[in-house]
Short mmCIF file of N, CA and C in Angstrom, two decimals:
data_model
loop_
_atom_site.label_atom_id
_atom_site.label_comp_id
_atom_site.label_asym_id
_atom_site.label_seq_id
_atom_site.Cartn_x
_atom_site.Cartn_y
_atom_site.Cartn_z
N MET M 1 8.11 16.25 -2.73
CA MET M 1 7.84 16.59 -4.41
C MET M 1 6.72 15.74 -4.76
N GLY M 2 5.71 16.29 -4.99
CA GLY M 2 4.52 15.83 -6.00
C GLY M 2 4.02 15.25 -7.11
N SER M 3 3.29 14.40 -7.29
CA SER M 3 2.75 14.03 -8.78
C SER M 3 2.64 15.62 -10.15
N PHE M 4 2.30 16.43 -9.09
CA PHE M 4 1.93 17.34 -9.79
C PHE M 4 3.61 18.85 -10.30
N ASP M 5 3.90 18.26 -9.72
CA ASP M 5 5.43 19.25 -9.59
C ASP M 5 6.39 18.13 -11.02
N VAL M 6 6.23 16.85 -11.22
CA VAL M 6 6.65 16.57 -12.35
C VAL M 6 6.15 16.20 -13.25
N PRO M 7 5.26 17.20 -14.35
CA PRO M 7 4.57 16.35 -15.42
C PRO M 7 5.67 15.99 -16.57
N LEU M 8 6.76 16.58 -16.73
CA LEU M 8 7.51 16.80 -18.16
C LEU M 8 8.66 15.97 -17.33
N ASP M 9 8.74 15.10 -16.52
CA ASP M 9 9.71 14.15 -15.97
C ASP M 9 9.72 13.10 -16.21
N ASP M 10 10.75 12.38 -16.17
CA ASP M 10 10.84 11.04 -16.95
C ASP M 10 9.67 10.28 -15.57
N ASP M 11 9.42 8.65 -16.81
CA ASP M 11 8.61 7.64 -16.34
C ASP M 11 9.02 7.34 -14.66
N ARG M 12 10.38 7.30 -14.17
CA ARG M 12 10.27 6.63 -12.95
C ARG M 12 10.07 7.91 -11.81
N THR M 13 10.29 9.28 -12.22
CA THR M 13 10.48 10.02 -11.66
C THR M 13 9.19 10.05 -10.96
N GLN M 14 7.94 10.23 -12.31
CA GLN M 14 6.72 10.21 -12.67
C GLN M 14 5.56 9.21 -11.71
N PHE M 15 6.56 8.09 -11.72
CA PHE M 15 5.95 6.60 -11.36
C PHE M 15 6.11 7.12 -9.51
N GLU M 16 7.26 7.30 -9.36
CA GLU M 16 7.68 7.54 -8.03
C GLU M 16 6.43 8.76 -7.08
N ALA M 17 6.68 9.80 -7.63
CA ALA M 17 6.18 11.13 -6.90
C ALA M 17 4.17 10.81 -6.70
N PHE M 18 4.08 9.82 -8.15
CA PHE M 18 2.28 9.20 -7.86
C PHE M 18 2.60 8.41 -6.65
N ILE M 19 2.96 7.46 -6.56
CA ILE M 19 3.18 6.35 -5.70
C ILE M 19 3.06 7.11 -3.97
N GLU M 20 4.29 8.22 -4.05
CA GLU M 20 4.51 8.54 -2.93
C GLU M 20 3.40 9.74 -2.40
N ASP M 21 2.68 10.09 -3.47
CA ASP M 21 1.35 10.62 -3.20
C ASP M 21 0.50 10.22 -2.44
N TYR M 22 0.31 8.77 -3.09
CA TYR M 22 -0.61 7.69 -2.77
C TYR M 22 -0.56 7.46 -1.47
N ARG M 23 0.58 6.51 -1.21
CA ARG M 23 1.25 6.20 0.71
C ARG M 23 0.76 7.75 1.13
N THR M 24 1.10 8.59 1.00
CA THR M 24 0.82 9.68 2.19
C THR M 24 -0.83 9.65 2.26
N SER M 25 -1.27 10.07 1.23
CA SER M 25 -2.95 9.78 1.05
C SER M 25 -3.42 8.81 1.99
N ILE M 26 -2.99 7.67 2.27
CA ILE M 26 -3.75 6.58 2.62
C ILE M 26 -3.48 6.57 4.31
N GLU M 27 -2.28 6.94 4.39
CA GLU M 27 -1.65 7.32 6.08
C GLU M 27 -2.82 8.56 6.54
N GLN M 28 -3.15 9.54 5.86
CA GLN M 28 -3.65 10.84 6.10
C GLN M 28 -5.11 10.14 6.09
N SER M 29 -5.40 9.18 5.88
CA SER M 29 -6.83 8.84 5.95
C SER M 29 -7.00 8.31 7.83
N LEU M 30 -6.19 8.78 8.17
CA LEU M 30 -5.94 8.23 9.76
C LEU M 30 -6.07 9.50 10.78
N ASP M 31 -6.05 10.76 9.98
CA ASP M 31 -5.66 11.66 10.72
C ASP M 31 -6.70 11.90 11.51
N GLY M 32 -6.41 12.12 12.88
CA GLY M 32 -7.49 12.46 13.64
C GLY M 32 -8.54 12.15 14.13
N LEU M 33 -8.66 10.56 13.85
CA LEU M 33 -9.68 9.46 14.07
C LEU M 33 -9.04 8.99 15.80
N THR M 34 -10.07 8.00 15.97
CA THR M 34 -9.81 7.09 17.31
C THR M 34 -9.67 6.02 17.07
N GLU M 35 -9.19 5.16 17.40
CA GLU M 35 -8.47 3.67 17.39
C GLU M 35 -10.10 3.68 17.06
N GLU M 36 -11.00 3.03 17.48
CA GLU M 36 -12.37 2.49 17.68
C GLU M 36 -13.11 3.19 16.34
N GLN M 37 -12.83 4.38 15.49
CA GLN M 37 -12.59 4.64 14.22
C GLN M 37 -12.30 4.03 13.15
N ALA M 38 -10.83 4.37 13.32
CA ALA M 38 -9.72 3.04 12.29
C ALA M 38 -10.32 1.83 12.72
N ARG M 39 -10.82 0.93 13.14
CA ARG M 39 -11.09 -0.18 13.22
C ARG M 39 -12.81 -0.43 12.27
N ALA M 40 -13.60 0.66 12.63
CA ALA M 40 -14.92 0.96 12.19
C ALA M 40 -15.62 -0.59 11.00
N HIS M 41 -16.20 -1.43 11.27
CA HIS M 41 -16.74 -1.79 10.29
C HIS M 41 -17.85 -1.29 9.44
N LEU M 42 -18.02 -0.79 8.30
CA LEU M 42 -18.85 -0.08 7.51
C LEU M 42 -19.13 -0.72 6.50
N VAL M 43 -19.13 -1.73 6.24
CA VAL M 43 -18.70 -2.62 4.95
C VAL M 43 -18.87 -4.13 4.93
N PRO M 44 -18.75 -4.58 4.52
CA PRO M 44 -19.95 -6.42 5.17
C PRO M 44 -18.06 -7.48 5.03
N SER M 45 -16.95 -6.72 3.98
CA SER M 45 -16.55 -7.62 4.13
C SER M 45 -15.06 -7.19 5.44
N ALA M 46 -14.19 -7.26 5.29
CA ALA M 46 -13.08 -6.99 6.65
C ALA M 46 -12.58 -5.37 6.65
N THR M 47 -12.68 -4.98 5.32
CA THR M 47 -12.27 -3.81 5.29
C THR M 47 -12.45 -2.49 6.40
N THR M 48 -11.65 -2.15 6.87
CA THR M 48 -11.57 -1.35 7.51
C THR M 48 -10.54 0.27 7.21
N LEU M 49 -10.69 1.42 7.41
CA LEU M 49 -9.78 1.89 7.17
C LEU M 49 -7.85 1.40 7.88
N LEU M 50 -7.82 0.68 9.12
CA LEU M 50 -6.99 0.32 9.49
C LEU M 50 -6.64 -0.79 8.52
N GLY M 51 -7.31 -1.62 8.55
CA GLY M 51 -7.02 -2.77 7.75
C GLY M 51 -6.71 -2.16 6.21
N LEU M 52 -7.03 -1.36 5.82
CA LEU M 52 -6.70 -0.95 4.26
C LEU M 52 -5.09 -0.26 4.41
N LEU M 53 -4.69 0.17 5.46
CA LEU M 53 -3.15 0.46 5.67
C LEU M 53 -2.47 -0.47 6.13
N LYS M 54 -2.71 -1.65 6.55
CA LYS M 54 -2.23 -3.04 6.95
C LYS M 54 -1.76 -3.37 5.30
N HIS M 55 -2.75 -3.67 4.76
CA HIS M 55 -3.33 -4.16 3.29
C HIS M 55 -2.23 -3.84 2.43
N VAL M 56 -2.38 -2.59 2.33
CA VAL M 56 -1.44 -1.33 1.40
C VAL M 56 0.39 -1.79 1.79
N THR M 57 0.64 -2.04 3.22
CA THR M 57 1.54 -2.43 3.52
C THR M 57 2.21 -3.81 2.65
N TRP M 58 1.41 -4.69 3.67
CA TRP M 58 1.79 -6.06 3.13
C TRP M 58 1.71 -6.30 1.30
N MET M 59 1.43 -5.59 0.88
CA MET M 59 0.85 -5.20 -0.55
C MET M 59 2.17 -4.79 -1.48
N GLN M 60 2.68 -4.21 -0.53
CA GLN M 60 4.09 -3.39 -1.29
C GLN M 60 5.48 -4.45 -0.89
N ARG M 61 4.95 -4.90 0.56
CA ARG M 61 6.47 -5.76 1.09
C ARG M 61 5.86 -6.85 -0.54
N VAL M 62 4.72 -7.62 -0.79
CA VAL M 62 4.89 -8.71 -1.92
C VAL M 62 5.63 -8.11 -3.04
N TRP M 63 5.19 -6.88 -3.57
CA TRP M 63 6.06 -6.56 -4.81
C TRP M 63 7.47 -6.29 -4.73
N PHE M 64 7.51 -5.47 -3.39
CA PHE M 64 8.89 -5.42 -3.49
C PHE M 64 9.90 -6.13 -3.01
N GLU M 65 9.99 -6.51 -1.74
CA GLU M 65 10.54 -7.49 -1.09
C GLU M 65 10.63 -9.07 -1.70
N GLU M 66 9.14 -9.45 -2.15
CA GLU M 66 8.82 -10.48 -2.64
C GLU M 66 9.61 -10.17 -4.03
N CYS M 67 8.63 -9.69 -5.29
CA CYS M 67 8.78 -9.91 -6.74
C CYS M 67 10.34 -9.41 -6.88
N VAL M 68 10.77 -8.09 -6.45
CA VAL M 68 11.96 -7.24 -7.18
C VAL M 68 12.66 -8.29 -5.90
N ALA M 69 12.70 -8.38 -4.59
CA ALA M 69 14.33 -8.78 -3.81
C ALA M 69 14.59 -9.85 -4.17
N GLY M 70 12.97 -10.88 -4.02
CA GLY M 70 13.25 -12.17 -4.19
C GLY M 70 13.16 -13.18 -3.02
N ASN M 71 12.39 -12.37 -2.21
CA ASN M 71 12.48 -12.88 -0.68
C ASN M 71 10.87 -13.64 -0.13
N SER M 72 10.96 -14.86 -0.06
CA SER M 72 9.64 -15.93 0.29
C SER M 72 8.52 -14.70 1.25
N ARG M 73 7.47 -15.03 0.82
CA ARG M 73 6.54 -14.59 2.13
C ARG M 73 6.73 -15.29 3.75
N LYS M 74 6.86 -16.21 3.37
CA LYS M 74 7.59 -16.82 4.31
C LYS M 74 8.68 -15.99 5.48
N SER M 75 9.61 -15.97 4.61
CA SER M 75 11.10 -15.46 5.16
C SER M 75 10.77 -14.15 5.76
N LEU M 76 9.15 -13.69 5.26
CA LEU M 76 9.13 -12.05 5.53
C LEU M 76 8.17 -12.21 6.36
N GLY M 77 7.46 -13.33 6.88
CA GLY M 77 6.19 -13.46 7.93
C GLY M 77 5.29 -13.16 7.24
N LEU M 78 5.56 -12.60 6.15
CA LEU M 78 3.72 -12.50 5.47
C LEU M 78 2.75 -13.50 5.31
N VAL M 79 1.75 -13.19 5.81
CA VAL M 79 0.75 -13.92 5.91
C VAL M 79 0.42 -14.20 4.02
N GLN M 80 -0.23 -15.23 3.49
CA GLN M 80 -0.16 -15.91 2.03
C GLN M 80 -0.98 -14.95 1.07
N SER M 81 -2.19 -14.65 1.63
CA SER M 81 -2.92 -13.75 0.97
C SER M 81 -3.71 -12.58 0.92
N PRO M 82 -4.04 -12.00 -0.33
CA PRO M 82 -4.67 -10.74 0.10
C PRO M 82 -5.85 -10.22 1.01
N ASP M 83 -6.89 -11.74 1.25
CA ASP M 83 -7.30 -11.07 1.72
C ASP M 83 -7.25 -11.15 3.60
N GLU M 84 -6.22 -12.14 3.59
CA GLU M 84 -5.21 -12.69 4.97
C GLU M 84 -4.85 -11.17 5.83
N SER M 85 -4.70 -10.32 4.49
CA SER M 85 -4.02 -8.74 4.92
C SER M 85 -4.63 -7.88 6.02
N PHE M 86 -5.61 -7.98 5.85
CA PHE M 86 -6.66 -6.98 6.08
C PHE M 86 -7.02 -7.28 7.78
N HIS M 87 -6.74 -8.54 7.68
CA HIS M 87 -7.19 -8.86 9.32
C HIS M 87 -6.31 -8.13 10.33
N LEU M 88 -7.61 -7.60 11.24
CA LEU M 88 -5.96 -6.98 12.26
C LEU M 88 -6.13 -7.89 13.66
N THR M 89 -4.99 -7.65 14.03
CA THR M 89 -5.15 -8.15 15.71
C THR M 89 -5.19 -7.09 16.52
N PRO M 90 -5.36 -7.92 17.93
CA PRO M 90 -5.20 -6.37 19.03
C PRO M 90 -4.09 -5.58 19.23
N GLU M 91 -3.28 -6.28 18.98
CA GLU M 91 -1.83 -5.19 18.91
C GLU M 91 -1.46 -4.11 17.60
N ASP M 92 -2.46 -4.21 16.77
CA ASP M 92 -2.84 -3.43 15.73
C ASP M 92 -3.28 -1.84 15.95
N THR M 93 -2.31 -1.05 16.20
CA THR M 93 -2.95 0.74 16.46
C THR M 93 -2.36 1.03 15.29
N ILE M 94 -3.15 2.41 14.82
CA ILE M 94 -2.53 3.70 14.08
C ILE M 94 -1.28 3.51 14.12
N ALA M 95 -0.75 3.36 15.38
CA ALA M 95 0.61 3.67 15.29
C ALA M 95 1.57 3.27 14.97
N THR M 96 1.16 1.53 14.94
CA THR M 96 1.95 0.27 14.97
C THR M 96 1.66 0.28 13.20
N VAL M 97 0.47 0.33 12.71
CA VAL M 97 0.34 0.00 11.44
C VAL M 97 1.00 0.87 10.57
N THR M 98 0.72 2.54 10.81
CA THR M 98 1.97 3.44 10.23
C THR M 98 2.88 3.27 10.20
N ALA M 99 3.63 2.82 11.61
CA ALA M 99 5.07 2.49 11.53
C ALA M 99 5.52 1.43 10.32
N ALA M 100 4.40 0.47 10.78
CA ALA M 100 5.29 -0.69 9.65
C ALA M 100 4.98 0.07 8.11
N HIS M 101 3.80 0.88 7.84
CA HIS M 101 3.42 0.66 6.51
C HIS M 101 5.33 2.04 6.16
N ARG M 102 5.13 3.02 6.99
CA ARG M 102 6.76 3.55 6.67
C ARG M 102 7.87 2.59 6.36
N ALA M 103 7.95 1.47 7.58
CA ALA M 103 8.81 0.86 7.16
C ALA M 103 9.03 0.48 5.72
N ALA M 104 8.04 -0.42 5.54
CA ALA M 104 7.83 -0.78 4.03
C ALA M 104 8.13 -0.32 3.08
N CYS M 105 7.67 1.42 3.36
CA CYS M 105 7.77 1.89 1.97
C CYS M 105 9.27 2.49 1.81
N ALA M 106 10.39 2.58 3.22
CA ALA M 106 11.85 2.77 3.29
C ALA M 106 11.82 1.49 2.42
N THR M 107 11.85 0.67 3.05
CA THR M 107 12.56 -0.57 2.50
C THR M 107 12.06 -1.32 0.79
N ALA M 108 11.13 -0.60 0.26
CA ALA M 108 10.58 -0.49 -0.73
C ALA M 108 11.37 0.74 -1.57
N ARG M 109 11.56 1.39 -0.98
CA ARG M 109 12.42 2.77 -1.99
C ARG M 109 14.00 2.05 -2.23
N ALA M 110 14.29 1.32 -0.78
CA ALA M 110 16.13 1.31 -0.97
C ALA M 110 15.98 -0.03 -1.89
N THR M 111 14.95 -1.00 -1.65
CA THR M 111 15.23 -2.62 -2.60
C THR M 111 15.06 -1.64 -4.08
N VAL M 112 14.54 -0.80 -4.64
CA VAL M 112 14.64 -0.07 -6.43
C VAL M 112 15.59 0.63 -6.44
N ALA M 113 16.10 1.36 -5.90
CA ALA M 113 16.97 2.02 -5.75
C ALA M 113 18.56 1.44 -6.74
N GLY M 114 18.75 2.80 -7.65
CA GLY M 114 19.00 2.14 -8.34
C GLY M 114 19.03 0.96 -10.04
N LEU M 115 17.98 0.20 -9.92
CA LEU M 115 17.55 -0.65 -10.66
C LEU M 115 16.31 -0.20 -12.10
N PRO M 116 17.12 -0.59 -13.01
CA PRO M 116 16.47 0.51 -14.37
C PRO M 116 14.75 -0.13 -14.54
N LEU M 117 13.72 0.61 -15.35
CA LEU M 117 12.86 0.29 -15.17
C LEU M 117 12.47 -1.00 -15.94
N ASP M 118 13.71 -1.14 -16.93
CA ASP M 118 13.26 -2.28 -17.39
C ASP M 118 14.14 -3.72 -17.04
N LYS M 119 14.03 -3.42 -15.90
CA LYS M 119 15.03 -4.81 -15.08
C LYS M 119 13.62 -5.49 -15.23
N VAL M 120 14.00 -7.07 -15.74
CA VAL M 120 13.06 -8.22 -15.15
C VAL M 120 13.28 -8.79 -13.89
N VAL M 121 12.36 -8.55 -12.84
CA VAL M 121 12.14 -9.28 -11.87
C VAL M 121 11.67 -10.99 -11.28
N THR M 122 12.55 -11.47 -10.95
CA THR M 122 11.42 -13.13 -10.41
C THR M 122 11.13 -13.18 -9.26
N GLY M 123 11.16 -12.62 -8.09
CA GLY M 123 10.74 -12.98 -7.17
C GLY M 123 9.26 -13.53 -7.13
N HIS M 124 8.19 -12.95 -7.90
CA HIS M 124 6.99 -13.41 -7.61
C HIS M 124 6.47 -14.73 -8.47
N ARG M 125 5.54 -15.11 -7.46
CA ARG M 125 5.40 -16.98 -7.87
C ARG M 125 4.46 -16.96 -9.16
N SER M 126 3.70 -15.79 -9.07
CA SER M 126 3.48 -15.97 -10.58
C SER M 126 4.32 -15.94 -12.22
N GLY M 127 5.45 -15.78 -11.63
CA GLY M 127 6.33 -15.35 -12.85
C GLY M 127 6.58 -14.02 -13.05
N PRO M 128 7.85 -13.79 -13.93
CA PRO M 128 8.71 -12.30 -13.78
C PRO M 128 7.96 -11.74 -14.53
N ARG M 129 8.92 -10.08 -14.37
CA ARG M 129 7.81 -9.39 -14.97
C ARG M 129 9.12 -7.96 -14.69
N THR M 130 8.70 -6.97 -15.73
CA THR M 130 9.89 -5.78 -15.13
C THR M 130 9.41 -4.79 -13.74
N LEU M 131 10.55 -4.45 -13.94
CA LEU M 131 10.13 -3.37 -13.16
C LEU M 131 8.84 -2.64 -12.64
N HIS M 132 8.99 -1.80 -13.62
CA HIS M 132 8.38 -0.91 -14.71
C HIS M 132 6.80 -1.45 -14.38
N TRP M 133 6.82 -2.80 -14.78
CA TRP M 133 5.11 -3.34 -14.89
C TRP M 133 4.96 -3.14 -13.03
N VAL M 134 5.68 -3.57 -11.82
CA VAL M 134 5.68 -3.49 -10.41
C VAL M 134 5.19 -2.32 -10.05
N TYR M 135 6.16 -1.07 -10.58
CA TYR M 135 5.51 0.30 -10.15
C TYR M 135 3.87 0.45 -11.07
N LEU M 136 3.48 0.33 -11.66
CA LEU M 136 2.45 -0.07 -12.54
C LEU M 136 1.41 -0.27 -10.99
N GLN M 137 1.78 -1.54 -10.98
CA GLN M 137 0.93 -2.72 -10.40
C GLN M 137 0.59 -1.73 -8.75
N VAL M 138 1.36 -1.66 -7.91
CA VAL M 138 2.12 -0.82 -6.51
C VAL M 138 0.90 0.24 -7.09
N LEU M 139 0.56 1.32 -8.01
CA LEU M 139 0.66 2.59 -8.40
C LEU M 139 -1.04 1.95 -8.28
N ARG M 140 -1.79 1.02 -9.12
CA ARG M 140 -2.95 0.97 -9.31
C ARG M 140 -3.48 0.60 -8.15
N GLU M 141 -2.79 -0.38 -6.99
CA GLU M 141 -2.98 -1.02 -5.78
C GLU M 141 -3.78 0.06 -4.80
N LEU M 142 -2.42 1.47 -4.65
CA LEU M 142 -2.96 1.81 -4.11
C LEU M 142 -3.60 2.92 -4.14
N ALA M 143 -4.29 3.26 -5.41
CA ALA M 143 -4.95 4.49 -5.89
C ALA M 143 -6.57 3.57 -5.44
N HIS M 144 -6.56 2.79 -5.52
CA HIS M 144 -7.82 1.75 -5.36
C HIS M 144 -8.40 1.77 -4.35
N HIS M 145 -7.17 1.84 -3.37
CA HIS M 145 -7.93 1.64 -2.39
C HIS M 145 -7.42 3.26 -1.43
N THR M 146 -6.84 4.04 -2.10
CA THR M 146 -7.05 4.46 -1.15
C THR M 146 -8.29 5.65 -1.51
N GLY M 147 -9.01 5.26 -2.50
CA GLY M 147 -10.08 5.79 -2.97
C GLY M 147 -10.59 4.65 -1.71
N HIS M 148 -10.69 3.84 -1.62
CA HIS M 148 -12.21 3.04 -0.87
C HIS M 148 -11.72 3.92 0.31
N ALA M 149 -10.32 4.26 0.96
CA ALA M 149 -10.03 5.09 2.33
C ALA M 149 -10.89 6.22 2.33
N ASP M 150 -10.85 6.97 1.22
CA ASP M 150 -11.62 8.15 1.45
C ASP M 150 -12.82 8.08 1.82
N ILE M 151 -13.98 6.72 0.97
CA ILE M 151 -14.99 6.66 0.84
C ILE M 151 -15.44 6.70 2.53
N LEU M 152 -14.88 5.37 3.06
CA LEU M 152 -14.62 5.01 4.31
C LEU M 152 -14.57 6.33 5.51
N ARG M 153 -13.76 6.77 5.29
CA ARG M 153 -13.42 8.50 6.36
C ARG M 153 -14.16 9.25 6.14
N GLU M 154 -15.01 8.95 4.71
CA GLU M 154 -16.05 10.17 4.79
C GLU M 154 -17.16 9.56 5.08
N GLN M 155 -17.33 8.33 5.36
CA GLN M 155 -18.90 7.78 7.09
C GLN M 155 -18.33 7.42 7.55
N ILE M 156 -16.95 7.79 8.13
CA ILE M 156 -16.61 7.70 9.60
C ILE M 156 -16.98 9.06 10.45
N LEU M 157 -16.66 10.60 9.51
CA LEU M 157 -16.63 11.67 10.04
C LEU M 157 -18.47 12.02 9.61
N ALA M 158 -18.77 11.43 8.79
CA ALA M 158 -20.30 12.00 8.95
C ALA M 158 -20.90 11.55 9.90
N ASP M 159 -20.58 10.34 10.55
CA ASP M 159 -21.17 9.19 11.85
C ASP M 159 -19.90 9.24 12.53
N PRO M 160 -19.54 9.78 13.63
CA PRO M 160 -18.71 9.26 14.12
C PRO M 160 -18.93 8.11 14.98
N GLY M 161 -20.26 8.49 15.52
CA GLY M 161 -20.25 6.48 16.23
C GLY M 161 -21.00 5.64 15.61
N ALA M 162 -20.31 5.48 13.91
CA ALA M 162 -20.38 4.48 13.67
C ALA M 162 -19.30 3.25 13.58
N GLN M 163 -19.27 2.47 13.73
CA GLN M 163 -18.83 1.44 14.09
C GLN M 163 -18.94 0.42 13.23
#
């Protein structure tokens, strides 16, 4: 079910539909690309298409597994900062990063299942917030980075030799 299928549904259904649309879109930004294209540095920062998917995986784990579920980044094996989350290792491939993203999404869905939007969650180091706020933050991040991915993919497809 996509976001255009739920225009009159409750907030939670709408949030989840929009989040799922963006999760799918950012994964699809890698469709048909080579490993080299997915790792192409087209901007001065560490941002690459594969790095964007790795980052949004980290981001969702922070908000759902740390903030909502109350696990520490250290216990989750997560890097501490957003900047670090973009960095690719030699072991990172389209397949491995996509699998990690899908696993993080499944965990996120399970973590919030049955929780009301007004539930106050306290696991984030900057303080308590509602699940409603967490959904908005995740949606903001996914939309932001999916836009980046669209532009990078467009550049790569326009110049397949871009590295």
